[in-house]
C-alpha cells in the first residue's frame, strides 16, 4: 500500500486511489454521531441554497467558515448534536454542510477511486477498511482550518491512521497535548460563541468509538455518507 500525505482543499484535489478525508474539528466527528443517532440518510452538500431546498423535509446541520447558517437547524457541533433530542434525527434525512470536511470530500470524489470520511472516532475502522479492501494507493488528506491552513488535529489523526496501516509510530498523549495547545482548539476555549462549545474538542479527541468506515457515494443528485459494515472492504 502506497500512502500519500496531503493537506487542505488543494490536497483533496490531488487525492488519488482511496482518499481519506480527515476532519476531526468537526465535520467527520459529527457525521458518525449523526449516523449513530439513526439518521435515515446523511447527505453531504456544499451549496447552501441546495441544502435549504430540503428545509422542513431534512435536518440541516452545518457552518460557513465556522459561523452558523441562517435557516439551518444546528451548527456543526458534536456537543450540540449530542445534547439534542435524539428523536430529532431518528429516521430523518440529515444534510451536512461544512467549509473544510464536506467541501474536501466533494472535491476528492472528482478524481479519487473512493472517498472515506475520517476522524479519531472512526480511525481504526477506517484503517481496517483500507486493509480489507486491498487499496494500493491511499491519500490521507488532513483538511485543516477553512480548508486552507493545516491543523494539528487533522495532521495527527493522519499520523494515527498511517500508524495503524503499519507506517510510523503514534503517541496519542503527545498528540492531545499538541492539539489542545493549537489555534484550532483554542478557538473553543473562550466559550463566548454558542456554536463553538468548549466541550467540542474533548468529544472530537475520543478514539475509535465508532466501528464503521464511512464512504461518500453518489445517490441520485446527492452525495451520501454511508457507513460500511464493520470489517468490510468493498473492492475499489
Ligand atoms: O465547524 C468547524 O469546526 C469547521 C470550520 S472551518 O471549516 O475550519 O472554517 O468546519 P469543518 O468543515 O468541520 O472543519
mmCIF file with all atom_site columns, N, CA and C in Angstrom, residues 6 17 48 115 155 166 186:
data_model
loop_
_atom_site.group_PDB
_atom_site.id
_atom_site.type_symbol
_atom_site.label_atom_id
_atom_site.label_alt_id
_atom_site.label_comp_id
_atom_site.label_asym_id
_atom_site.label_entity_id
_atom_site.label_seq_id
_atom_site.pdbx_PDB_ins_code
_atom_site.Cartn_x
_atom_site.Cartn_y
_atom_site.Cartn_z
_atom_site.occupancy
_atom_site.B_iso_or_equiv
_atom_site.pdbx_formal_charge
_atom_site.auth_seq_id
_atom_site.auth_comp_id
_atom_site.auth_asym_id
_atom_site.auth_atom_id
_atom_site.pdbx_PDB_model_num
ATOM 1  N N  . UNK A 1 6   ? -1.429  14.408 2.376  1.00 0.00 ? 6   UNK A N  1
ATOM 2  C CA . UNK A 1 6   ? -1.838  15.659 1.738  1.00 0.00 ? 6   UNK A CA 1
ATOM 3  C C  . UNK A 1 6   ? -2.593  16.510 2.751  1.00 0.00 ? 6   UNK A C  1
ATOM 4  N N  . UNK A 1 17  ? -6.436  7.279  -5.771 1.00 0.00 ? 17  UNK A N  1
ATOM 5  C CA . UNK A 1 17  ? -6.654  6.000  -5.099 1.00 0.00 ? 17  UNK A CA 1
ATOM 6  C C  . UNK A 1 17  ? -7.833  6.133  -4.152 1.00 0.00 ? 17  UNK A C  1
ATOM 7  N N  . UNK A 1 48  ? -25.263 26.045 -0.191 1.00 0.00 ? 48  UNK A N  1
ATOM 8  C CA . UNK A 1 48  ? -26.221 26.355 0.878  1.00 0.00 ? 48  UNK A CA 1
ATOM 9  C C  . UNK A 1 48  ? -27.653 26.408 0.344  1.00 0.00 ? 48  UNK A C  1
ATOM 10 N N  . UNK A 1 115 ? -13.923 7.602  -1.675 1.00 0.00 ? 115 UNK A N  1
ATOM 11 C CA . UNK A 1 115 ? -13.680 8.619  -0.651 1.00 0.00 ? 115 UNK A CA 1
ATOM 12 C C  . UNK A 1 115 ? -14.234 8.135  0.684  1.00 0.00 ? 115 UNK A C  1
ATOM 13 N N  . UNK A 1 155 ? -3.758  16.589 11.109 1.00 0.00 ? 155 UNK A N  1
ATOM 14 C CA . UNK A 1 155 ? -2.449  16.008 10.782 1.00 0.00 ? 155 UNK A CA 1
ATOM 15 C C  . UNK A 1 155 ? -2.135  14.836 11.714 1.00 0.00 ? 155 UNK A C  1
ATOM 16 N N  . UNK A 1 166 ? 0.627   0.533  9.447  1.00 0.00 ? 166 UNK A N  1
ATOM 17 C CA . UNK A 1 166 ? 1.985   -0.011 9.503  1.00 0.00 ? 166 UNK A CA 1
ATOM 18 C C  . UNK A 1 166 ? 3.074   1.018  9.264  1.00 0.00 ? 166 UNK A C  1
ATOM 19 N N  . UNK A 1 186 ? -7.921  26.198 20.451 1.00 0.00 ? 186 UNK A N  1
ATOM 20 C CA . UNK A 1 186 ? -8.070  27.345 21.360 1.00 0.00 ? 186 UNK A CA 1
ATOM 21 C C  . UNK A 1 186 ? -9.297  28.195 21.031 1.00 0.00 ? 186 UNK A C  1
#
